[in-house]
Tab-separated table of C-alpha atoms in Angstrom:
chain	number	residue	atom	x	y	z
A	1	MET	CA	-0.238	0.272	-0.131
A	2	ALA	CA	1.254	3.245	-0.816
A	3	VAL	CA	2.651	5.568	2.338
A	4	GLU	CA	2.603	9.251	1.768
A	5	VAL	CA	5.747	10.917	2.776
A	6	LEU	CA	4.748	14.255	3.938
A	7	LEU	CA	6.705	17.695	4.203
A	8	PRO	CA	7.260	17.530	8.545
A	9	LYS	CA	6.748	20.446	10.974
A	10	ILE	CA	10.119	21.567	12.967
A	11	GLY	CA	9.380	23.086	15.611
A	12	LEU	CA	6.183	25.271	16.918
A	13	THR	CA	7.235	27.819	14.351
A	14	MET	CA	7.847	26.295	11.448
A	15	GLN	CA	5.518	27.281	8.161
A	16	GLU	CA	7.512	25.659	5.147
A	17	GLY	CA	10.287	24.332	4.363
A	18	THR	CA	12.584	24.068	1.415
A	19	ILE	CA	13.947	20.739	0.663
A	20	ASP	CA	17.662	21.363	-0.049
A	21	GLU	CA	18.411	18.198	-1.522
A	22	TRP	CA	16.762	14.843	-2.492
A	23	LEU	CA	19.383	12.451	-0.515
A	24	VAL	CA	17.783	8.986	-2.389
A	25	PRO	CA	17.470	8.946	-5.876
A	26	THR	CA	14.130	8.022	-7.134
A	27	GLY	CA	12.710	4.535	-7.306
A	28	ALA	CA	15.581	3.369	-4.901
A	29	ALA	CA	14.788	0.870	-1.371
A	30	VAL	CA	14.430	2.244	1.141
A	31	ALA	CA	14.155	1.423	4.796
A	32	GLU	CA	12.310	3.070	7.760
A	33	GLY	CA	14.745	5.478	9.596
A	34	ASP	CA	16.843	6.323	6.270
A	35	ALA	CA	17.435	9.522	5.612
A	36	LEU	CA	15.344	10.646	2.453
A	37	LEU	CA	15.962	14.365	2.151
A	38	ARG	CA	17.798	17.517	3.950
A	39	LEU	CA	15.441	20.143	4.503
A	40	ALA	CA	16.077	23.660	5.088
A	41	THR	CA	13.982	25.791	7.238
A	42	ASP	CA	13.470	28.902	8.680
A	43	LYS	CA	15.668	27.828	11.671
A	44	VAL	CA	17.958	24.832	10.832
A	45	ASP	CA	19.093	22.426	8.098
A	46	VAL	CA	17.871	18.585	9.004
A	47	ASP	CA	17.963	15.156	7.859
A	48	VAL	CA	14.592	14.079	7.428
A	49	GLU	CA	13.950	10.310	7.680
A	50	ALA	CA	11.556	7.875	6.692
A	51	GLU	CA	9.073	7.083	8.868
A	52	ALA	CA	8.227	3.317	7.052
A	53	GLY	CA	9.989	1.412	4.279
A	54	GLY	CA	9.389	0.991	0.293
A	55	LEU	CA	10.544	2.324	-3.070
A	56	PHE	CA	10.891	6.317	-2.770
A	57	HIS	CA	9.099	8.424	-5.131
A	58	PRO	CA	9.004	12.103	-5.118
A	59	VAL	CA	6.134	14.419	-6.361
A	60	VAL	CA	8.061	17.386	-6.108
A	61	PRO	CA	11.780	18.374	-7.274
A	62	ALA	CA	14.781	19.512	-5.405
A	63	GLY	CA	14.371	23.205	-4.360
A	64	ALA	CA	11.295	23.290	-3.495
A	65	THR	CA	9.363	25.155	-0.744
A	66	LEU	CA	6.239	24.120	0.529
A	67	PRO	CA	4.064	24.330	3.667
A	68	ALA	CA	4.343	22.164	6.491
A	69	GLY	CA	2.139	18.934	6.278
A	70	ALA	CA	2.544	19.439	1.963
A	71	LEU	CA	2.643	16.099	-0.089
A	72	ILE	CA	6.047	15.711	-1.388
A	73	GLY	CA	6.794	12.124	-2.051
A	74	TRP	CA	5.273	8.378	-1.602
A	75	LEU	CA	6.792	4.579	-0.673
A	76	LEU	CA	5.595	1.858	-2.714
A	77	ALA	CA	5.344	-1.621	-2.681
A	78	GLU	CA	7.340	-3.610	-5.717
A	79	GLY	CA	5.474	-2.633	-9.025
A	80	GLU	CA	3.173	0.037	-7.807
A	81	GLN	CA	2.280	2.803	-9.231
A	82	PRO	CA	1.713	6.605	-7.527
A	83	PRO	CA	-1.950	7.616	-6.530
A	84	GLY	CA	-3.230	9.724	-8.626
A	85	PRO	CA	-5.457	12.931	-7.412
A	86	GLY	CA	-8.464	10.862	-5.957
A	87	GLY	CA	-6.214	8.221	-4.228
A	88	THR	CA	-6.350	5.484	-6.643
A	89	PRO	CA	-3.290	4.218	-8.938
A	90	MET	CA	-2.274	6.139	-11.775
A	91	PRO	CA	-1.630	3.749	-14.796
A	92	ALA	CA	1.801	3.117	-16.180
A	93	GLY	CA	2.744	4.733	-18.981
A	94	PRO	CA	3.813	8.668	-20.267
A	95	GLY	CA	2.831	10.672	-18.002
A	96	SER	CA	2.481	8.870	-14.621
A	97	ALA	CA	4.632	8.840	-11.896
A	98	GLY	CA	6.520	5.990	-12.750
A	99	THR	CA	9.707	5.015	-12.292
A	100	ASP	CA	12.014	8.136	-13.911
A	101	ALA	CA	9.273	10.294	-12.202
A	102	GLN	CA	10.148	12.978	-14.608
A	103	PRO	CA	7.631	15.348	-16.556
A	104	ASP	CA	6.370	14.755	-19.921
A	105	ALA	CA	7.652	16.774	-22.616
A	106	GLY	CA	5.218	19.807	-23.269
A	107	GLY	CA	3.570	19.762	-19.783
A	108	VAL	CA	5.263	19.934	-15.774
A	109	ARG	CA	4.325	18.894	-12.906
A	110	THR	CA	2.094	21.188	-10.649
A	111	ALA	CA	1.609	21.663	-6.470
A	112	ALA	CA	-2.132	21.430	-5.658
A	113	PRO	CA	-4.231	22.342	-2.584
A	114	SER	CA	-5.271	18.538	-2.051
A	115	PRO	CA	-8.334	17.861	-0.237
A	116	ASP	CA	-6.901	18.866	3.632
A	117	GLY	CA	-5.216	21.676	2.462
A	118	THR	CA	-2.140	20.185	1.945
A	119	VAL	CA	0.063	20.564	-1.582
A	120	GLY	CA	0.162	17.570	-3.888
A	121	VAL	CA	1.269	16.724	-7.122
A	122	THR	CA	-2.016	16.200	-9.497
A	123	GLY	CA	-0.356	15.205	-12.356
A	124	THR	CA	1.305	15.935	-15.465
A	125	VAL	CA	-0.769	19.123	-17.041
A	126	GLY	CA	0.229	20.242	-20.376
A	127	LEU	CA	0.810	23.841	-20.649
A	128	ASP	CA	-1.771	24.789	-22.200
A	129	GLY	CA	-4.318	23.141	-19.241
A	130	SER	CA	-5.781	20.159	-21.751
A	131	CYS	CA	-5.027	17.631	-18.746
A	132	GLY	CA	-6.728	19.962	-15.225
A	133	ARG	CA	-7.014	23.810	-15.516
A	134	LEU	CA	-4.649	26.024	-14.305
A	135	LEU	CA	-7.280	28.809	-11.693
A	136	ALA	CA	-5.254	31.600	-12.525
A	137	SER	CA	-6.635	35.213	-13.606
A	138	PRO	CA	-6.295	36.909	-16.708
A	139	ASN	CA	-4.246	39.849	-15.623
A	140	ALA	CA	-2.195	37.270	-13.960
A	141	ARG	CA	-2.191	35.497	-17.650
A	142	ARG	CA	-1.152	38.488	-19.288
A	143	VAL	CA	1.856	39.819	-16.434
A	144	ALA	CA	3.399	36.142	-16.914
A	145	ALA	CA	2.858	36.150	-20.614
A	146	GLU	CA	4.618	39.598	-20.535
A	147	ALA	CA	7.798	38.210	-18.694
A	148	GLY	CA	8.040	34.932	-20.089
A	149	VAL	CA	7.053	33.038	-16.383
A	150	ASP	CA	5.900	29.746	-16.352
A	151	LEU	CA	2.366	30.053	-14.542
A	152	THR	CA	2.862	26.138	-13.435
A	153	VAL	CA	6.076	27.204	-11.405
A	154	VAL	CA	3.981	30.209	-9.278
A	155	ARG	CA	2.000	29.547	-6.175
A	156	GLY	CA	-1.950	30.918	-5.941
A	157	THR	CA	-2.954	33.370	-2.933
A	158	GLY	CA	-6.140	33.714	-4.376
A	159	PRO	CA	-9.306	31.830	-3.698
A	160	GLY	CA	-9.108	28.218	-4.073
A	161	GLY	CA	-5.214	28.690	-4.968
A	162	ARG	CA	-6.179	30.924	-7.623
A	163	ILE	CA	-2.983	32.898	-9.200
A	164	VAL	CA	-3.343	36.636	-9.273
A	165	SER	CA	-1.306	38.969	-10.925
A	166	GLU	CA	0.714	39.987	-7.719
A	167	ASP	CA	1.941	36.042	-7.118
A	168	VAL	CA	3.452	36.097	-10.803
A	169	GLU	CA	5.130	40.308	-9.961
A	170	GLU	CA	6.123	38.431	-6.346
A	171	TYR	CA	7.782	35.171	-8.266
A	172	LEU	CA	9.719	37.798	-10.371
A	173	LEU	CA	11.573	39.268	-7.206
A	174	ILE	CA	13.020	35.554	-6.600
A	175	PRO	CA	16.671	35.435	-7.633
A	176	GLU	CA	16.039	31.810	-8.580
A	177	PRO	CA	12.263	29.837	-9.145
A	178	ARG	CA	10.920	28.323	-5.969
A	179	LEU	CA	9.931	25.337	-7.539
A	180	PRO	CA	12.491	23.827	-10.686
A	181	ALA	CA	12.030	21.015	-12.730
A	182	SER	CA	14.367	19.196	-11.995
A	183	LEU	CA	13.859	15.928	-9.893
A	184	PRO	CA	16.034	12.960	-8.745
A	185	GLY	CA	17.640	11.410	-11.201
A	186	ASP	CA	18.530	13.957	-13.601
A	187	SER	CA	22.171	13.767	-15.384
A	188	VAL	CA	21.387	17.054	-16.444
A	189	THR	CA	21.098	18.975	-13.418
A	190	PRO	CA	23.842	18.089	-11.144
A	191	ALA	CA	23.174	20.126	-7.983
A	192	SER	CA	19.640	22.003	-6.136
A	193	PRO	CA	19.031	25.300	-7.151
A	194	LEU	CA	20.084	26.330	-3.504
A	195	VAL	CA	23.029	24.976	-4.202
A	196	ARG	CA	23.879	26.354	-7.385
A	197	ARG	CA	22.610	30.092	-6.092
A	198	LEU	CA	25.329	29.466	-3.047
A	199	ALA	CA	28.005	28.616	-5.866
A	200	LYS	CA	27.231	31.334	-7.461
A	201	GLU	CA	26.980	33.965	-4.238
A	202	ARG	CA	30.774	31.760	-3.593
A	203	GLY	CA	32.112	32.876	-7.313
A	204	ILE	CA	32.066	28.436	-7.695
A	205	ASP	CA	32.434	27.334	-10.648
A	206	LEU	CA	30.482	23.850	-10.203
A	207	ALA	CA	32.405	21.989	-12.842
A	208	ASP	CA	34.567	22.379	-11.168
A	209	VAL	CA	33.423	20.803	-7.865
A	210	LEU	CA	32.935	16.758	-6.822
A	211	GLY	CA	29.543	15.920	-5.390
A	212	THR	CA	29.491	13.544	-3.023
A	213	GLY	CA	25.578	12.913	-3.400
A	214	ALA	CA	23.678	9.930	-4.772
A	215	GLY	CA	24.971	9.825	-8.424
A	216	GLY	CA	27.222	12.567	-7.963
A	217	ARG	CA	24.678	15.710	-6.905
A	218	ILE	CA	26.197	18.440	-5.380
A	219	ARG	CA	25.659	18.888	-1.597
A	220	ARG	CA	25.666	22.625	-0.073
A	221	SER	CA	28.692	20.813	2.127
A	222	ASP	CA	30.801	20.302	-1.113
A	223	LEU	CA	30.971	24.066	-1.488
A	224	ASP	CA	32.550	24.494	1.612
A	225	ASN	CA	35.898	22.416	0.771
A	226	PRO	CA	35.052	22.529	-2.817
A	227	THR	CA	37.524	19.355	-4.176
A	228	PRO	CA	38.676	19.696	-7.700
A	229	THR	CA	37.566	17.151	-10.044
A	230	ALA	CA	40.484	17.123	-12.017
A	231	ALA	CA	44.076	17.952	-11.271
A	232	PRO	CA	44.848	21.470	-11.694
A	233	ALA	CA	47.881	22.731	-13.660
A	234	PRO	CA	51.265	23.478	-12.454
A	235	THR	CA	51.307	27.178	-10.893
A	236	THR	CA	54.650	27.505	-12.461
A	237	ALA	CA	53.448	26.934	-16.232
A	238	THR	CA	52.178	29.573	-18.091
A	239	PRO	CA	48.512	29.041	-19.773
A	240	THR	CA	50.319	28.646	-22.934
A	241	ALA	CA	52.862	26.374	-21.848
A	242	ALA	CA	50.239	24.299	-19.954
A	243	VAL	CA	47.957	23.901	-23.448
A	244	SER	CA	51.432	23.002	-25.376
A	245	THR	CA	52.335	20.516	-23.553
A	246	ALA	CA	48.926	18.596	-22.375
A	247	PRO	CA	48.652	15.353	-24.230
A	248	ALA	CA	46.195	15.127	-26.986
A	249	SER	CA	43.574	13.909	-24.436
A	250	THR	CA	43.454	16.369	-21.666
A	251	ALA	CA	41.593	19.339	-21.851
A	252	PRO	CA	43.140	22.914	-21.734
A	253	ALA	CA	44.003	24.242	-18.674
A	254	SER	CA	41.121	27.088	-17.703
A	255	THR	CA	41.388	30.155	-15.589
A	256	VAL	CA	40.526	29.365	-11.990
A	257	PRO	CA	37.840	31.668	-11.459
A	258	THR	CA	38.101	34.442	-7.967
A	259	ARG	CA	36.314	32.440	-5.259
A	260	ARG	CA	34.614	34.745	-2.332
A	261	SER	CA	35.650	34.101	1.661
A	262	THR	CA	31.961	34.186	2.180
A	263	ALA	CA	28.773	34.566	1.123
A	264	SER	CA	27.938	37.845	2.136
A	265	PRO	CA	25.569	40.083	-0.185
A	266	GLN	CA	27.325	42.225	-2.972
A	267	PRO	CA	26.642	45.616	-4.261
A	268	GLY	CA	23.815	45.544	-6.450
A	269	ASP	CA	22.103	42.093	-4.829
A	270	THR	CA	18.766	41.367	-3.831
A	271	VAL	CA	18.451	39.479	-0.634
A	272	PRO	CA	14.959	37.551	-0.735
A	273	LEU	CA	13.076	37.966	2.662
A	274	THR	CA	13.078	34.268	2.579
A	275	GLY	CA	14.290	31.322	5.234
A	276	MET	CA	16.178	32.535	8.333
A	277	ARG	CA	15.947	35.883	7.015
A	278	GLY	CA	12.593	36.301	6.573
A	279	ALA	CA	11.875	34.368	9.797
A	280	ILE	CA	14.012	37.518	11.463
A	281	ALA	CA	11.913	39.731	9.511
A	282	ARG	CA	8.602	38.402	10.109
A	283	ARG	CA	9.524	38.019	14.402
A	284	MET	CA	11.436	41.541	14.651
A	285	HIS	CA	8.856	43.550	13.325
A	286	ALA	CA	5.661	41.767	14.701
A	287	SER	CA	7.741	42.519	17.673
A	288	LEU	CA	8.446	46.254	17.835
A	289	GLN	CA	4.795	46.528	16.580
A	290	GLU	CA	3.513	44.743	19.255
A	291	MET	CA	5.300	45.702	22.303
A	292	ALA	CA	6.199	49.024	23.703
A	293	GLN	CA	9.927	48.488	23.813
A	294	LEU	CA	12.158	50.743	26.099
A	295	THR	CA	16.017	50.206	26.718
A	296	HIS	CA	18.213	50.371	29.930
A	297	GLY	CA	22.021	51.357	30.379
A	298	TYR	CA	23.360	49.242	32.859
A	299	GLU	CA	27.528	49.582	33.857
A	300	VAL	CA	28.561	46.826	36.053
A	301	ARG	CA	32.199	46.099	37.730
A	302	LEU	CA	34.084	42.940	36.630
A	303	ASP	CA	37.304	43.011	38.295
A	304	ALA	CA	36.386	40.416	40.520
A	305	VAL	CA	34.498	38.071	37.555
A	306	VAL	CA	37.480	38.521	35.744
A	307	ALA	CA	39.686	37.279	38.845
A	308	LEU	CA	38.418	34.227	39.732
A	309	ARG	CA	38.310	33.360	36.055
A	310	THR	CA	41.318	33.546	35.991
A	311	GLN	CA	42.126	30.979	38.962
A	312	LEU	CA	39.377	28.845	38.013
A	313	LYS	CA	41.431	28.685	34.671
A	314	GLN	CA	44.468	27.398	36.703
A	315	GLU	CA	42.587	25.211	39.417
A	316	TRP	CA	40.466	23.276	36.422
A	317	ALA	CA	43.215	22.896	33.935
A	318	ASP	CA	43.639	19.182	35.116
A	319	SER	CA	40.458	18.472	35.714
A	320	ASP	CA	36.832	17.732	33.392
A	321	LEU	CA	35.172	20.786	34.489
A	322	ALA	CA	34.707	23.368	31.719
A	323	VAL	CA	35.868	26.933	32.562
A	324	PRO	CA	32.502	29.589	32.216
A	325	SER	CA	33.359	32.310	29.948
A	326	LEU	CA	32.164	36.177	30.623
A	327	ASN	CA	28.805	35.109	28.943
A	328	ASP	CA	28.492	31.992	30.992
A	329	PHE	CA	29.150	33.996	34.154
A	330	VAL	CA	26.377	37.040	32.600
A	331	LEU	CA	23.906	33.788	31.890
A	332	LYS	CA	23.995	32.610	35.426
A	333	ALA	CA	23.801	35.784	37.051
A	334	ALA	CA	20.430	37.041	34.501
A	335	ALA	CA	18.970	33.312	35.403
A	336	LEU	CA	19.169	33.878	39.030
A	337	ALA	CA	17.807	37.267	39.391
A	338	LEU	CA	14.775	36.199	37.729
A	339	ARG	CA	14.145	34.518	41.065
A	340	GLU	CA	13.671	37.825	42.263
A	341	HIS	CA	12.141	39.165	39.501
A	342	PRO	CA	9.877	36.682	38.101
A	343	LEU	CA	8.034	39.634	36.337
A	344	LEU	CA	11.145	39.697	33.925
A	345	ASN	CA	9.826	35.697	33.111
A	346	ALA	CA	6.896	35.997	31.544
A	347	ALA	CA	4.688	36.804	28.412
A	348	VAL	CA	2.166	39.244	27.607
A	349	LEU	CA	-0.894	37.409	26.468
A	350	GLU	CA	-5.146	38.728	25.308
A	351	ASP	CA	-5.694	38.072	29.145
A	352	GLY	CA	-2.825	39.471	31.471
A	353	VAL	CA	0.812	38.885	31.965
A	354	HIS	CA	1.592	35.517	32.359
A	355	LEU	CA	4.322	34.560	34.749
A	356	TYR	CA	6.524	31.415	33.470
A	357	GLU	CA	6.707	28.915	36.375
A	358	GLY	CA	10.166	27.429	34.620
A	359	ILE	CA	13.542	29.722	33.559
A	360	HIS	CA	15.049	28.998	30.271
A	361	VAL	CA	16.925	31.162	29.242
A	362	GLY	CA	18.125	31.190	25.320
A	363	PHE	CA	21.133	33.162	23.935
A	364	ALA	CA	21.603	34.531	20.593
A	365	VAL	CA	24.384	33.051	18.319
A	366	ALA	CA	25.381	34.331	15.188
A	367	VAL	CA	24.996	32.023	11.783
A	368	ALA	CA	25.767	32.479	8.509
A	369	ASN	CA	22.258	34.835	7.077
A	370	GLY	CA	21.256	35.241	10.709
A	371	LEU	CA	20.731	34.215	13.972
A	372	LEU	CA	20.084	31.439	16.549
A	373	VAL	CA	18.689	31.243	19.512
A	374	PRO	CA	19.514	28.210	21.407
A	375	VAL	CA	17.660	27.567	25.076
A	376	ILE	CA	19.578	26.260	28.296
A	377	GLU	CA	16.686	24.777	29.755
A	378	ASN	CA	16.278	25.257	33.845
A	379	ALA	CA	19.092	27.828	33.813
A	380	ALA	CA	18.798	29.025	37.255
A	381	ALA	CA	18.856	25.603	38.561
A	382	LEU	CA	22.637	24.717	36.660
A	383	SER	CA	25.724	24.793	38.253
A	384	LEU	CA	28.406	27.269	36.319
A	385	PRO	CA	30.917	24.640	35.159
A	386	ASP	CA	27.262	22.897	33.935
A	387	MET	CA	26.061	25.978	32.293
A	388	ALA	CA	29.319	26.954	30.442
A	389	ARG	CA	29.436	23.632	28.993
A	390	ARG	CA	25.663	23.758	28.193
A	391	SER	CA	26.205	27.324	26.260
A	392	ARG	CA	29.259	25.652	24.421
A	393	GLU	CA	27.527	22.567	23.058
A	394	LEU	CA	24.368	24.393	21.933
A	395	ALA	CA	26.686	27.422	20.311
A	396	GLU	CA	28.438	24.708	18.429
A	397	SER	CA	25.623	22.847	17.473
A	398	ALA	CA	24.113	26.106	16.457
A	399	ARG	CA	27.376	27.345	13.996
A	400	SER	CA	27.195	24.001	12.677
A	401	GLY	CA	23.299	24.067	11.162
A	402	ARG	CA	22.899	20.296	13.194
A	403	ILE	CA	21.094	21.887	15.911
A	404	SER	CA	17.967	20.101	16.968
A	405	PRO	CA	14.919	22.643	16.128
A	406	ALA	CA	13.571	21.340	20.228
A	407	LEU	CA	16.638	23.559	21.296
A	408	LEU	CA	15.540	26.348	19.759
A	409	GLU	CA	12.342	26.868	21.519
A	410	GLY	CA	11.055	27.395	24.889
A	411	ALA	CA	12.840	30.598	26.144
A	412	THR	CA	11.399	32.455	28.826
A	413	PHE	CA	14.272	35.010	28.756
A	414	THR	CA	17.233	36.110	26.008
A	415	VAL	CA	20.593	37.667	26.406
A	416	THR	CA	22.602	38.847	23.937
A	417	SER	CA	26.316	39.713	23.528
A	418	LEU	CA	27.732	42.420	21.171
A	419	GLY	CA	30.680	42.363	23.000
A	420	GLY	CA	32.707	40.522	20.934
A	421	TYR	CA	32.311	43.223	17.830
A	422	GLY	CA	33.607	46.362	20.419
A	423	VAL	CA	29.684	47.928	21.217
A	424	ASP	CA	29.078	49.097	24.469
A	425	PHE	CA	25.612	50.014	24.565
A	426	PHE	CA	22.709	48.354	22.301
A	427	THR	CA	19.663	47.937	22.008
A	428	PRO	CA	18.007	44.543	21.665
A	429	VAL	CA	14.962	43.799	20.468
A	430	ILE	CA	13.096	41.484	22.505
A	431	ASN	CA	11.703	37.717	20.877
A	432	PRO	CA	8.290	37.685	20.932
A	433	GLY	CA	6.959	35.411	23.574
A	434	ASN	CA	8.862	37.138	26.069
A	435	VAL	CA	8.965	40.616	27.795
A	436	ALA	CA	12.670	41.356	28.311
A	437	ILE	CA	16.323	40.978	26.727
A	438	LEU	CA	19.256	41.484	28.224
A	439	GLY	CA	22.264	42.831	25.784
A	440	VAL	CA	26.036	42.370	26.807
A	441	GLY	CA	28.524	45.096	25.713
A	442	ARG	CA	32.770	44.645	25.919
A	443	LEU	CA	34.954	44.431	28.587
A	444	ARG	CA	36.440	47.552	28.839
A	445	ASP	CA	38.386	50.247	31.367
A	446	GLY	CA	36.454	52.248	33.720
A	447	VAL	CA	37.977	54.691	36.420
A	448	GLU	CA	37.138	54.393	40.387
A	449	TRP	CA	37.990	56.847	43.053
A	450	VAL	CA	39.913	55.598	46.210
A	451	ASP	CA	40.899	58.608	48.478
A	452	GLU	CA	40.804	61.356	45.604
A	453	GLN	CA	43.025	58.777	43.096
A	454	PRO	CA	41.933	56.887	40.120
A	455	ARG	CA	42.366	53.356	39.763
A	456	ARG	CA	41.235	51.437	37.149
A	457	THR	CA	38.846	49.106	36.811
A	458	GLN	CA	37.062	46.398	34.329
A	459	VAL	CA	33.958	47.192	33.719
A	460	LEU	CA	30.397	46.864	30.583
A	461	THR	CA	27.409	48.200	30.049
A	462	LEU	CA	24.193	45.767	30.155
A	463	SER	CA	21.161	46.626	28.023
A	464	LEU	CA	18.473	45.460	29.010
A	465	THR	CA	15.101	46.335	27.123
A	466	PHE	CA	11.654	45.315	28.352
A	467	ASP	CA	8.027	45.571	27.050
A	468	HIS	CA	6.379	48.855	29.041
A	469	ARG	CA	3.220	46.591	29.949
A	470	ALA	CA	4.261	44.166	31.940
A	471	VAL	CA	7.178	45.846	33.403
A	472	ASP	CA	7.499	49.468	34.520
A	473	GLY	CA	11.346	51.659	34.780
A	474	ALA	CA	11.940	51.102	38.418
A	475	PRO	CA	11.627	47.311	38.294
A	476	ALA	CA	13.566	47.308	35.299
A	477	ALA	CA	16.363	48.922	36.956
A	478	GLU	CA	16.231	46.821	40.339
A	479	TYR	CA	16.887	43.585	38.119
A	480	LEU	CA	19.995	45.134	36.587
A	481	ARG	CA	20.696	46.185	40.264
A	482	THR	CA	20.435	42.542	41.377
A	483	VAL	CA	22.701	40.863	38.027
A	484	GLY	CA	25.022	43.621	38.952
A	485	GLU	CA	25.239	42.374	42.031
A	486	LEU	CA	25.802	39.046	41.973
A	487	LEU	CA	28.519	39.701	39.104
A	488	ARG	CA	30.403	41.754	41.599
A	489	ARG	CA	30.421	39.019	44.248
A	490	PRO	CA	30.852	36.427	42.142
A	491	LEU	CA	31.241	33.491	44.265
A	492	ARG	CA	27.681	33.426	44.776
A	493	LEU	CA	27.724	32.281	41.573
A	494	LEU	CA	29.487	28.992	41.964
A	495	LEU	CA	26.976	27.427	44.419
């Protein structure tokens, strides 16, 4: 019996995901637990495993962006065909979703809403709509014709999925097609559109990259350490000599393009608000629209913290205890202070301010093209060494892109640091679902007057942004003072 493969919902906030790449070819036999695809969400990239066994047949191409719950493939028995639109088996032959799962000449596969609201493939629809009706307004058809856009790859937002002109115009703003027409096993396309876009941004010629995916497909990880498909010409030889001395069967040496060290945007580029960038944009805009945010700045002495950390580095050098960083001290102090000031550990809902029972502190980690906020659960109850170990584990997982989405949810309070960038004071934006966020500035020299003589100290500035709907200025200042006292006498943080 055919088993549906649906796009999983990774985390509570996921609305859509992009199929980065299929990890198995069309028609391959898979067992329960085998990795089927690499899924890119607005927070993390994860490998999605098969929930049953069978012959895998995808119904959407790599690079497709679909809502959670959308039909993306089937697991079939030997000789079984994927069901048709009504749930009945499709006959084998031209136009069916057979073993090669390729679109017919003159037609493309289209995604259409199923009865349960998900998006699935309804078969092969001719460009003239002879095998199925393509819902689009006359104006949308006119705009698409003028721009040379295939309406079968445009997602409709009108009633019943109808494509309106705004959908076409939005599609034209996307640098790469959201639904490319290449399925697994297509020898013409050895890389997904996402990989192609990253390669273009980094100035990498995919012809020079050896793919490690199924069938030689180029994966995103292959771009991090590109392996040449052929040995490069000797660096001491001139181009002319390289050509003249090469055997007749060897292609002439080509000029290696200049490669960008990062995928940072370049002048003239358009950065689409999709994926992680889109999620950050939506959440931060909603935060500033919905909350009455105000920021306090508070200078804290860290002489005792610096001295204690130096001592711990010496005493714990031969142990397995993790030496806390300055940020770990702040995380611990922030969590303990929430016990005394529970109004900062809360959320504003329709019926009032709800105080959280647990103290789960999230901390911002900068990653490529955005940031993630891993969550340290029950942070106030952790010892300082355990806090240090946990924060490092989570930060490393976030930077590697392998962190579980479950570890990015449930924060009741957030700490973010820009001290490493030389920033003293800033105005962090509260994460939706919280009423406060604590910013940490750089460690810098301060001055203390003792008997009318100046003495150098070490200080940093804490920036507390709070929601004035839930917290007034005085309670917010009291919270900062408590954090500052804990950092001034850090031995209490070791208890």
